[in-house]
Coordinates of C-alpha atoms in Angstrom, one line a residue:
X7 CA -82.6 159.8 75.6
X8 CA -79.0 161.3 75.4
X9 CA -78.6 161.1 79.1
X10 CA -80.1 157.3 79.2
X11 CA -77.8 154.5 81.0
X12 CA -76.9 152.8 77.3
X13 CA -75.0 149.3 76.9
X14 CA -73.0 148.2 74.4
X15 CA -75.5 145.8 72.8
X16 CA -77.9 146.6 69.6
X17 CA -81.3 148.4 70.9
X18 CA -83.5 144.8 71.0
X19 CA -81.4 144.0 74.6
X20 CA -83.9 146.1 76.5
X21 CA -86.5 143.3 75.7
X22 CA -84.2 140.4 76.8
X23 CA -84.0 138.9 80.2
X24 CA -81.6 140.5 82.2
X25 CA -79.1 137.7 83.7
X26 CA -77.9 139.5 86.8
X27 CA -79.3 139.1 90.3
X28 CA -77.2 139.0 93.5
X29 CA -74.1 138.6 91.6
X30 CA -71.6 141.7 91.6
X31 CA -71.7 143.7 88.2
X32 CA -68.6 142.8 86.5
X33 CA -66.3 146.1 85.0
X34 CA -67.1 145.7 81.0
X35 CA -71.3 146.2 82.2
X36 CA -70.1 149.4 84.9
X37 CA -71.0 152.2 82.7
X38 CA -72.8 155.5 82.6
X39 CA -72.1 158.7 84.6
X40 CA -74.2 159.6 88.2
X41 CA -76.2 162.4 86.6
X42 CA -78.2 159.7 84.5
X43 CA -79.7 158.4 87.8
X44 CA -81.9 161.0 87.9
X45 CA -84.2 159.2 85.2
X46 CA -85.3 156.0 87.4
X47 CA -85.4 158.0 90.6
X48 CA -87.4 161.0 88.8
X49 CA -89.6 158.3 86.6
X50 CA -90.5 156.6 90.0
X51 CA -91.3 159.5 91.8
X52 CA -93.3 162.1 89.0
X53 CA -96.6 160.0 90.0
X54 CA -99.5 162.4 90.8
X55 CA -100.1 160.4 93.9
X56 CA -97.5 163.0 95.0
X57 CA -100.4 165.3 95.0
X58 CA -102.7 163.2 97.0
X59 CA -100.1 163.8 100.1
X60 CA -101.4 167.1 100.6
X61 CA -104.8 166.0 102.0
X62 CA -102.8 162.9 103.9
X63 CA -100.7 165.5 105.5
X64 CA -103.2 167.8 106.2
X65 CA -104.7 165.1 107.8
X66 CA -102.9 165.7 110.4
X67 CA -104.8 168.9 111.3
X68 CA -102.0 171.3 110.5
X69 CA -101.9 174.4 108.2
X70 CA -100.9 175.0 105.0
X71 CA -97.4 176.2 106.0
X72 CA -96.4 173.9 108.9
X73 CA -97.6 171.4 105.8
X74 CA -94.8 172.6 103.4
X75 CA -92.2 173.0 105.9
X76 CA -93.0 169.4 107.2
X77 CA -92.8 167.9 103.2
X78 CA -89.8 170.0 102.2
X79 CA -88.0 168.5 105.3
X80 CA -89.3 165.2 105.5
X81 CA -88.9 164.4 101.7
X82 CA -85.8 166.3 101.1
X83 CA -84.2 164.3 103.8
X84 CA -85.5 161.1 103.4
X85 CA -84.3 160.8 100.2
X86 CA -81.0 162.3 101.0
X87 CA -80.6 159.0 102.5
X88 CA -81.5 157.4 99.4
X89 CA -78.6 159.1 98.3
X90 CA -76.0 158.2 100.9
X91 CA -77.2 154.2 100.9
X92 CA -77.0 154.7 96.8
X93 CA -73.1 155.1 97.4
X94 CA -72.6 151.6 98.6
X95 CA -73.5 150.2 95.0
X96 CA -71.0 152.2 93.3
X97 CA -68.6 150.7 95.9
X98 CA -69.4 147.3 95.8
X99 CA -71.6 146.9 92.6
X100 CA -73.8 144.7 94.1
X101 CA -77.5 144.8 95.1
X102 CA -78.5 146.6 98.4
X103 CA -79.8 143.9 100.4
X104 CA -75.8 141.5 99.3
X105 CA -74.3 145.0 100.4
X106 CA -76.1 144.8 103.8
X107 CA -74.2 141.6 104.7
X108 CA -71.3 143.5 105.2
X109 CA -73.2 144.4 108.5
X110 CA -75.5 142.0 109.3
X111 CA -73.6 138.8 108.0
X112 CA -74.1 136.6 105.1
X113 CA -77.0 134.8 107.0
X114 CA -77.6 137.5 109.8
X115 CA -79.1 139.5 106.7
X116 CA -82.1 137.7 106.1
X117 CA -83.8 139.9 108.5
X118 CA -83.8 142.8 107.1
X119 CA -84.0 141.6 103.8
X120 CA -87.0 139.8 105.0
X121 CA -88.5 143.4 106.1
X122 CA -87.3 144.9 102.6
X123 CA -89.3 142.0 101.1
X124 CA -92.1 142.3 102.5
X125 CA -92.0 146.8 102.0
X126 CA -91.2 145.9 98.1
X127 CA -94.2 143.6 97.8
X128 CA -96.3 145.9 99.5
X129 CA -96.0 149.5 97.8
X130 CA -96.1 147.8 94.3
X131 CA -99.4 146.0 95.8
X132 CA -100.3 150.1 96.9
X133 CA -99.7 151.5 93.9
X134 CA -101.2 148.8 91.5
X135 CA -104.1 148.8 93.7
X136 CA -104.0 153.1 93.1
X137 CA -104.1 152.6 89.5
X138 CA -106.8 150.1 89.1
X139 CA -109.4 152.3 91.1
X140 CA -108.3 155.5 89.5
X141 CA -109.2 153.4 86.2
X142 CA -112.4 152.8 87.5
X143 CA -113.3 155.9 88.8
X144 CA -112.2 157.7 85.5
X145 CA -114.0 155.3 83.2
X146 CA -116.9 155.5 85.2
X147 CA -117.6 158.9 84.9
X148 CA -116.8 158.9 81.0
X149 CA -119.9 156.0 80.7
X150 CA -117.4 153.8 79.7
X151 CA -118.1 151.1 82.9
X152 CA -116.2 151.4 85.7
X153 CA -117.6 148.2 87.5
X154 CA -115.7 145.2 88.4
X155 CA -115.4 144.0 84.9
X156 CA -113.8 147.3 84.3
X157 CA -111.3 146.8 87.8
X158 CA -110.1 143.7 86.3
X159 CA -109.3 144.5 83.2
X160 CA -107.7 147.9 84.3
X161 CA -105.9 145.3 86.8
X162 CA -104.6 142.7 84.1
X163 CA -103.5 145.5 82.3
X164 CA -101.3 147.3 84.5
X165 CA -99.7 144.4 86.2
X166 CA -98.6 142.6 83.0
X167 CA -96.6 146.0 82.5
X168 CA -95.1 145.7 86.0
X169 CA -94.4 142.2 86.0
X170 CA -93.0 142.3 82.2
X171 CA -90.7 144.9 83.4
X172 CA -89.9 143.4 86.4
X173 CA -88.8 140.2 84.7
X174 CA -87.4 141.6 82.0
X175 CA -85.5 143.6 84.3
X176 CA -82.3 146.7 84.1
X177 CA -82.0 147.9 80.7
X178 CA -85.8 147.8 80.0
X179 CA -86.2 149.4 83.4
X180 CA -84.0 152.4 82.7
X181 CA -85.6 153.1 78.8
X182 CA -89.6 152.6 80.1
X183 CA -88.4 155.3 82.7
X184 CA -86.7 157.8 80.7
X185 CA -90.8 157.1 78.7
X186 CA -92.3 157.4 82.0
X187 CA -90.4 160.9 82.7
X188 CA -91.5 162.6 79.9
X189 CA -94.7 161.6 79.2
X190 CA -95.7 162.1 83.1
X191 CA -94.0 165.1 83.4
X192 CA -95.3 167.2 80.6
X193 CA -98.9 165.6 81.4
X194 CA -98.6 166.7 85.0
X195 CA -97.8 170.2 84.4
X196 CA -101.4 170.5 82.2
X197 CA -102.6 168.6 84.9
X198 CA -101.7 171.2 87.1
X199 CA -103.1 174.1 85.0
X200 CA -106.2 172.9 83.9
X201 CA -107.3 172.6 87.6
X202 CA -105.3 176.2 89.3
X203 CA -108.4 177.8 89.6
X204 CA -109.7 175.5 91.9
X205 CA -106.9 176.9 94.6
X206 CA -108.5 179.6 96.4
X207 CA -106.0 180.8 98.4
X208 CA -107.9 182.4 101.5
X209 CA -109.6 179.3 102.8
X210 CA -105.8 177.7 102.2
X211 CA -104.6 180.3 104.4
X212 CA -106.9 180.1 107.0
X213 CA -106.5 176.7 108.0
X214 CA -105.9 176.7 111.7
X215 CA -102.1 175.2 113.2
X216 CA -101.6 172.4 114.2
X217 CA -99.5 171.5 117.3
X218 CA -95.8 170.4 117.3
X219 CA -96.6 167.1 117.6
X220 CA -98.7 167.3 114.9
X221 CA -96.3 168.4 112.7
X222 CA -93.7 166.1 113.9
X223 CA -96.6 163.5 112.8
X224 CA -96.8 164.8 109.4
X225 CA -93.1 164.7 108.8
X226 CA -92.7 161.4 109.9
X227 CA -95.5 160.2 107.8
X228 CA -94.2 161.9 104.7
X229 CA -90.3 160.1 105.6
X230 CA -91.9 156.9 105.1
X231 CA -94.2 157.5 101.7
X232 CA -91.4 158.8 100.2
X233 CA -87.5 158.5 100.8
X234 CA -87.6 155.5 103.4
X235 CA -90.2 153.6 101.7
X236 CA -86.7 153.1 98.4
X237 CA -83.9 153.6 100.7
X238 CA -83.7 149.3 100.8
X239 CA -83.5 149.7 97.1
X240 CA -81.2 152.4 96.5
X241 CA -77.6 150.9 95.6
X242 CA -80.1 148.9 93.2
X243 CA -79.3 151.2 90.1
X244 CA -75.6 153.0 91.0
X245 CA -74.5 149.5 91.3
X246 CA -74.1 149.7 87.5
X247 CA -71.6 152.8 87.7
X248 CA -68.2 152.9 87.2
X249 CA -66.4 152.7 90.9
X250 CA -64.5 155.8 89.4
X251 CA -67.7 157.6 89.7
X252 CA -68.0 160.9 92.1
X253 CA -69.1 160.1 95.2
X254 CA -70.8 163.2 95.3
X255 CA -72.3 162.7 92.0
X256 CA -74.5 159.8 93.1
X257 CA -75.3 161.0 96.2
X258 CA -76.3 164.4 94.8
X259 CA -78.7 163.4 91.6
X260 CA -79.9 160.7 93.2
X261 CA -81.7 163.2 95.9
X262 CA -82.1 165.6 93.3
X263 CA -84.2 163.1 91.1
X264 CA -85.9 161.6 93.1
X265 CA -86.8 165.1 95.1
X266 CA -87.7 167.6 92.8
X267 CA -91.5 166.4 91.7
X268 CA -92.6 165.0 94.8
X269 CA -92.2 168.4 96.8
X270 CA -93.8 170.1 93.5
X271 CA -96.5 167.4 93.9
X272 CA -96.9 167.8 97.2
X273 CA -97.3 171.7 97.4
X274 CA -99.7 172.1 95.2
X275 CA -101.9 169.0 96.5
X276 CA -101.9 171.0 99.6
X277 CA -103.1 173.8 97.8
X278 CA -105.8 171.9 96.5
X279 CA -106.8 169.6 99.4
X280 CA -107.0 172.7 101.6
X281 CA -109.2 174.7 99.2
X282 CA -111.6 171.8 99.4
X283 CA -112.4 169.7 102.4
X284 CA -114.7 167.6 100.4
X285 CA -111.8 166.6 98.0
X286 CA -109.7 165.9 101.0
X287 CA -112.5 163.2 101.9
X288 CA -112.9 161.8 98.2
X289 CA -109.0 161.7 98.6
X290 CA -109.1 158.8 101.5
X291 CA -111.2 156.7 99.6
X292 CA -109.5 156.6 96.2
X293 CA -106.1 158.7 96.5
X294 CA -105.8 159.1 92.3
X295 CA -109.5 158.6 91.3
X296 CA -110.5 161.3 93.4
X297 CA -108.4 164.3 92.0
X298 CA -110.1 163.7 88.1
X299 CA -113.2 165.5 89.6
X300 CA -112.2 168.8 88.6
X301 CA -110.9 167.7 85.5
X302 CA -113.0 168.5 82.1
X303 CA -113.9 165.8 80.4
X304 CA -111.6 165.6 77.1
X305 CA -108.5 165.4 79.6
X306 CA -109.9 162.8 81.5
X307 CA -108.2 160.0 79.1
X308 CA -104.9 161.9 79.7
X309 CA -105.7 161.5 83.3
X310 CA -105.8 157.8 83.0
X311 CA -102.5 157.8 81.2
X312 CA -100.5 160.0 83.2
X313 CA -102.2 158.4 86.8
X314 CA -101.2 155.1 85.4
X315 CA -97.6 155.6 84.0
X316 CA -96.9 157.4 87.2
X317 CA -97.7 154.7 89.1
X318 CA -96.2 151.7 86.9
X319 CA -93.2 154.0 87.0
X320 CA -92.9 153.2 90.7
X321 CA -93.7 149.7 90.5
X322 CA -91.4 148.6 88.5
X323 CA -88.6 149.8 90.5
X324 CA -90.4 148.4 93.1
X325 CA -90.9 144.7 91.6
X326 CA -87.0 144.7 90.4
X327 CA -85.8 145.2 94.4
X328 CA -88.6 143.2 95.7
X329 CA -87.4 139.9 93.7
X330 CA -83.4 141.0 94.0
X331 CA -84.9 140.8 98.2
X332 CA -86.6 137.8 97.8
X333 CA -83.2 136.1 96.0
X334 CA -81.1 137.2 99.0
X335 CA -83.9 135.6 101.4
X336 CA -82.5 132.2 99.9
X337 CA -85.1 131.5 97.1
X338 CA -83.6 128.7 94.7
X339 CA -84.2 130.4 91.4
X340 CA -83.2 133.0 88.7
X341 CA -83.8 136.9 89.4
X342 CA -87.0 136.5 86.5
X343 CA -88.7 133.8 88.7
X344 CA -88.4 135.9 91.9
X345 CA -89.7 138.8 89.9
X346 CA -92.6 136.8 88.7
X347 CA -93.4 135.5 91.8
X348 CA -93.7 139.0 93.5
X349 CA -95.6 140.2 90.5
X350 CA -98.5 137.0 91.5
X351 CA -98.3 138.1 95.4
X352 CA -98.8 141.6 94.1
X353 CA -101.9 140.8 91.7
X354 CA -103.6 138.9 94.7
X355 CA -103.0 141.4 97.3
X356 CA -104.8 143.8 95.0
X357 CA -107.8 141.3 93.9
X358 CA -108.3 141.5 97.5
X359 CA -108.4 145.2 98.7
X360 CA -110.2 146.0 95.4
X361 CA -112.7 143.6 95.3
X362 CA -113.1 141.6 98.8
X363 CA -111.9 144.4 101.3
X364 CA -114.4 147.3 102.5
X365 CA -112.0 149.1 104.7
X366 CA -110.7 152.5 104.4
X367 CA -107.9 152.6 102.0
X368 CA -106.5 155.7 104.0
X369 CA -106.0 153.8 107.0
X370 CA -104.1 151.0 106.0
X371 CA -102.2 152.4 103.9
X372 CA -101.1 154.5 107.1
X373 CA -100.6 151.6 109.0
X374 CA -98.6 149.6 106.2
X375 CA -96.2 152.5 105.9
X376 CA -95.4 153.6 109.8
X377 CA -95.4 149.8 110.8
X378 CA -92.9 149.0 108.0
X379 CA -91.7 152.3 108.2
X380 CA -89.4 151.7 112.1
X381 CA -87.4 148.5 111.2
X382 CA -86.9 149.7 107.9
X383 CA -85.3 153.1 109.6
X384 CA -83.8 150.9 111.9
X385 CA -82.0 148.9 109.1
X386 CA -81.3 152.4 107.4
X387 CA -79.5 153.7 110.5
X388 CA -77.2 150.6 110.5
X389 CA -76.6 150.7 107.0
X390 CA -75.5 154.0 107.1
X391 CA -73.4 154.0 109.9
X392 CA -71.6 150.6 108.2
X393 CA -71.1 152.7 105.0
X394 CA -70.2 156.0 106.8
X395 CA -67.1 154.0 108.7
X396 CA -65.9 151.8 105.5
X397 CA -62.7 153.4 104.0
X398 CA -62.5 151.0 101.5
X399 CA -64.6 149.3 99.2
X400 CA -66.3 146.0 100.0
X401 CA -64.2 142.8 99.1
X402 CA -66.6 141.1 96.6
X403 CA -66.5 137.4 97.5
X404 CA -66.8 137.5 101.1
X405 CA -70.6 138.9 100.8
X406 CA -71.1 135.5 99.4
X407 CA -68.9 133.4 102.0
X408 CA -70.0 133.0 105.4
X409 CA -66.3 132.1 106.5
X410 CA -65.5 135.6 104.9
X411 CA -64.4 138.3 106.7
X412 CA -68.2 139.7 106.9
X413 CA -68.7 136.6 109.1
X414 CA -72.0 134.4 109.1
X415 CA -74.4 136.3 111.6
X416 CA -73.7 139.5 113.4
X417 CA -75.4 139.8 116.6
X418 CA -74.8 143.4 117.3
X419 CA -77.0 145.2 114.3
X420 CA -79.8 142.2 114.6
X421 CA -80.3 142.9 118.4
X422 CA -80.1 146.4 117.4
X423 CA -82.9 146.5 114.9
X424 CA -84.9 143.9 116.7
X425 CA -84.6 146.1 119.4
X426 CA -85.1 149.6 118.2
X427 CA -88.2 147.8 116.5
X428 CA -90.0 146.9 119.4
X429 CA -89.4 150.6 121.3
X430 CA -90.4 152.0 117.6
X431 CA -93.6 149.7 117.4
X432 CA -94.2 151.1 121.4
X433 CA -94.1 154.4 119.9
X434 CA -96.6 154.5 117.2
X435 CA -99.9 154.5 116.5
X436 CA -102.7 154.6 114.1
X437 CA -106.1 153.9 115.6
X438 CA -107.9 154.0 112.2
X439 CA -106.4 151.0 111.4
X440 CA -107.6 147.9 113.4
X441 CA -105.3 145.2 113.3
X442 CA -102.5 147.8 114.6
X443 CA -104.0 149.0 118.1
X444 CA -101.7 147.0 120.0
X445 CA -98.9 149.2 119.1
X446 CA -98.0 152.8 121.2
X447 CA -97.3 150.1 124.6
X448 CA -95.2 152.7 125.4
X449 CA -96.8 155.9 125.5
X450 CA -98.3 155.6 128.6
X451 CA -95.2 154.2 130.5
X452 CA -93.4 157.1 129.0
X453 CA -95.4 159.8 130.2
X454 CA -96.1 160.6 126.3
X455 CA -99.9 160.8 127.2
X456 CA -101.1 157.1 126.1
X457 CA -102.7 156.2 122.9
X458 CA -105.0 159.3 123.1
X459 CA -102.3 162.3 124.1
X460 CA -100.8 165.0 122.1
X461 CA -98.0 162.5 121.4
X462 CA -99.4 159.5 120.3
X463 CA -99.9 160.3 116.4
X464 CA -96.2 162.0 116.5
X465 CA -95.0 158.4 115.3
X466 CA -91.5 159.0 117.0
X467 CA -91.0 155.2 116.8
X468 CA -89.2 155.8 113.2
X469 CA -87.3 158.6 114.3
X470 CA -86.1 156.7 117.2
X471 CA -85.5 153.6 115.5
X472 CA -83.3 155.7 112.8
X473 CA -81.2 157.9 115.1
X474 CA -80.4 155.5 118.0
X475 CA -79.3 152.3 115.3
X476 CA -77.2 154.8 113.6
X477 CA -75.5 155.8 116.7
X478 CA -75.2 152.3 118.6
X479 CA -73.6 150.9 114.9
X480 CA -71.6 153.6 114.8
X481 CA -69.7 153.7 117.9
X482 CA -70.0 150.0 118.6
X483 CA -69.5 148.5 115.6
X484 CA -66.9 150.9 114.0
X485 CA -64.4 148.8 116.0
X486 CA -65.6 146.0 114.0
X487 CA -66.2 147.2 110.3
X488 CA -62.1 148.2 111.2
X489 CA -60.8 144.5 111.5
X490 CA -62.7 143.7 108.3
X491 CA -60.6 146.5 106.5
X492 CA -57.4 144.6 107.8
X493 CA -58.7 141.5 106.9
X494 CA -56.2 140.0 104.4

């Protein structure tokens, strides 16, 4: 606990509503030091749904090594953007998607804070839905039920935790996490023992490669499950640190925290989807439920408890950004209300895909995160290039005035992500999915093969979407982002 973010105020604050929302954190609440980031970013990110990656990835009919080179890259440096985005709140103390407007325009931001919105809503909607069927599956094969009665009750359960969190909000956020790290972490690592001897290294090893664009497939994939699924979140939390903070502080233990147990995770998932092909199956279906079957049964219980506080762990964060988004979309109402409000969208969503939808969770949960996954990387390209040209730190009341020097709508980074979008969307695909086979339009026209070439699963539409907004922002809106500075 010695390394929690603390306030001044006896220990019974942490259950009161938190009064902040798009406002700027004034300098008596700036506190803490960066290193103490690492508990939210590690608390969201220990979840053993990190292991279930190694079948997704491996989906992708690579081997085992082109597999760990892909995840070290593609998490490492998707959250290394985290990381950079993160140091925007310690300069302006204010919530990602208020920050944004210093690009985008007090009212030009809505778009992307639409987009953020709607990427909040959906991964606490994934991950609530994970933890009500790995419920199910767990309590099923202890005799305990495991039926619908025991889906809704897993399901009332874990979403009065997110949503109590969510309303409740920052200080009750950063103690449940520094609860969440420990009691996930230590459970993790007996996790991992108790099934080792399930590994069998050989038939790991002899998994045949997979071709470039393959790889490039995986890695992309991997980007947008981990680091750009939070970067629209990620001044969320430094916004509370002192501006005196070290730059390379946040940027560092944000990346570090929220790094380290994914690419553990993620190994040895590979290990174990690759010794099994019939795991890697099971995994589609039911991401978490599926990895109890090697488990004896007196740690199945443990299971549930370590599956489920992984995954409320991520949630939470999750439902705090998603209502801070919804707030700076224009809803008329207090940052508890917009919380709550998500935390009903999220309960419905998952009353649907558990108990109305028949489709392959696999699948659209593929084509949620690539077809979220290019504006969002378009946004993040602009973002960064805005923060990467700023010398100075943003002037506070102008990200709330549309006469302010920010302006009202900037043209330049909305044509550029509504552009970069649609080439993006042109460049994807996922043909598992079947409300997404309009998109790879491009492919052909290209010469990338069509929807059935070596390309097509490469999902270069994020890549593209991140590198060419970062570079058209940069250069032609550097020009810009120096008026403002000047700006009396």
């Amino acid at each position: 606990m010695a390394d929690q973010l603390r306030v001044d105020a006896p220990e019974v604050r942490a259950f009161a509503v938190e009064a902040n929302g798009l406002n700027v954190i004034d300098d008596a609440d700036r506190k803490g030091t960066p290193r103490q980031l690492f508990w939210p970013w590690f608390g969201a990110n220990v979840s053993v749904l990190g292991l279930s990656y190694g079948a997704f990835a491996l989906g992708f009919g690579i081997s085992f090594w082109q597999a760990v080179i892909a995840g070290v890259l593609g998490v490492t440096f998707s959250f290394l953007l985290c990381g950079l985005i993160a140091l925007a709140g310690k300069r302006g103390s204010a919530p990602t998607l208020v920050l944004s407007r210093a690009a985008f325009g007090v009212r030009g931001n809505k778009l992307p804070s639409l987009v953020s919105w709607m990427l909040t809503v959906g991964w606490e909607t994934v991950l609530t839905i994970l933890a009500t069927l790995a419920t199910a599956t767990v309590f099923e094969r202890l005799g305990w039920g495991g039926g619908d009665l025991t889906k809704l009750v897993a399901l009332v359960v874990v979403g009065a935790l997110i949503v109590l969190c969510g309303v409740l909000g920052f200080d009750l956020i950063m103690r449940a996490q520094t609860v969440i790290t420990i009691v996930t972490g230590v459970l993790t690592v007996v996790y991992i023992a108790l099934v080792a001897d399930q590994v069998h290294w050989s038939t790991v090893t002899s998994l045949p490669s997979g071709s470039s664009q393959e790889v490039i497939g995986a890695l992309v994939f991997l980007m947008t499950g981990f680091g750009l699924g939070w970067v629209n979140a990620a001044a969320d939390y430094s916004r509370y640190l002192p501006r005196s903070a070290s730059s390379r502080g946040v940027v560092g233990w944000t990346t570090f925290g929220s790094t380290i147990a994914p690419v553990v995770l993620l190994v040895f998932g590979l290990l174990l989807a690759g010794s099994s092909q019939d795991l890697s199956t099971a995994i589609a279906s039911d991401p978490i439920g599926a990895l109890a079957e090697a488990l004896p049964t007196w740690f199945l219980v443990p299971f549930v408890i370590v599956a489920v506080l992984g995954l409320v762990g991520g949630a939470v964060l999750d439902i705090y950004s998603s209502g801070l988004a919804l707030l700076s979309l224009g809803l008329p109402a207090p940052r508890y209300v917009a919380a709550f409000v998500d935390g009903l969208v999220m309960i419905a969503g998952t009353v649907y895909v558990v108990f109305f939808s028949s489709e392959s969770f696999l699948s659209q949960f593929q084509g949620f995160l690539i077809t979220l996954g290019v504006p969002v990387a378009a946004w993040c390209g602009i973002m960064l290039a805005d923060i990467a040209t700023r010398r100075r730190d943003y002037a506070e009341a102008d990200l709330f005035d549309r006469r302010g020097r920010y302006g009202d709508i900037q043209w330049l980074p909305i044509a550029t992500m509504v552009i970069a979008t649609a080439i993006g969307w042109g460049l994807v695909t996922n043909s598992l999915a079947g409300w997404l086979t309009w998109q790879g339009y491009l492919l052909e026209p290209l010469g990338l093969g069509g929807k059935e070439g070596a390309w097509a699963f490469a999902n270069l539409g994020v890549l593209f979407a991140l590198v060419v907004s970062f570079l058209v922002q940069y250069f032609a809106g550097r020009s810009r982002v120096r008026a403002q500075e000047v700006t009396a």
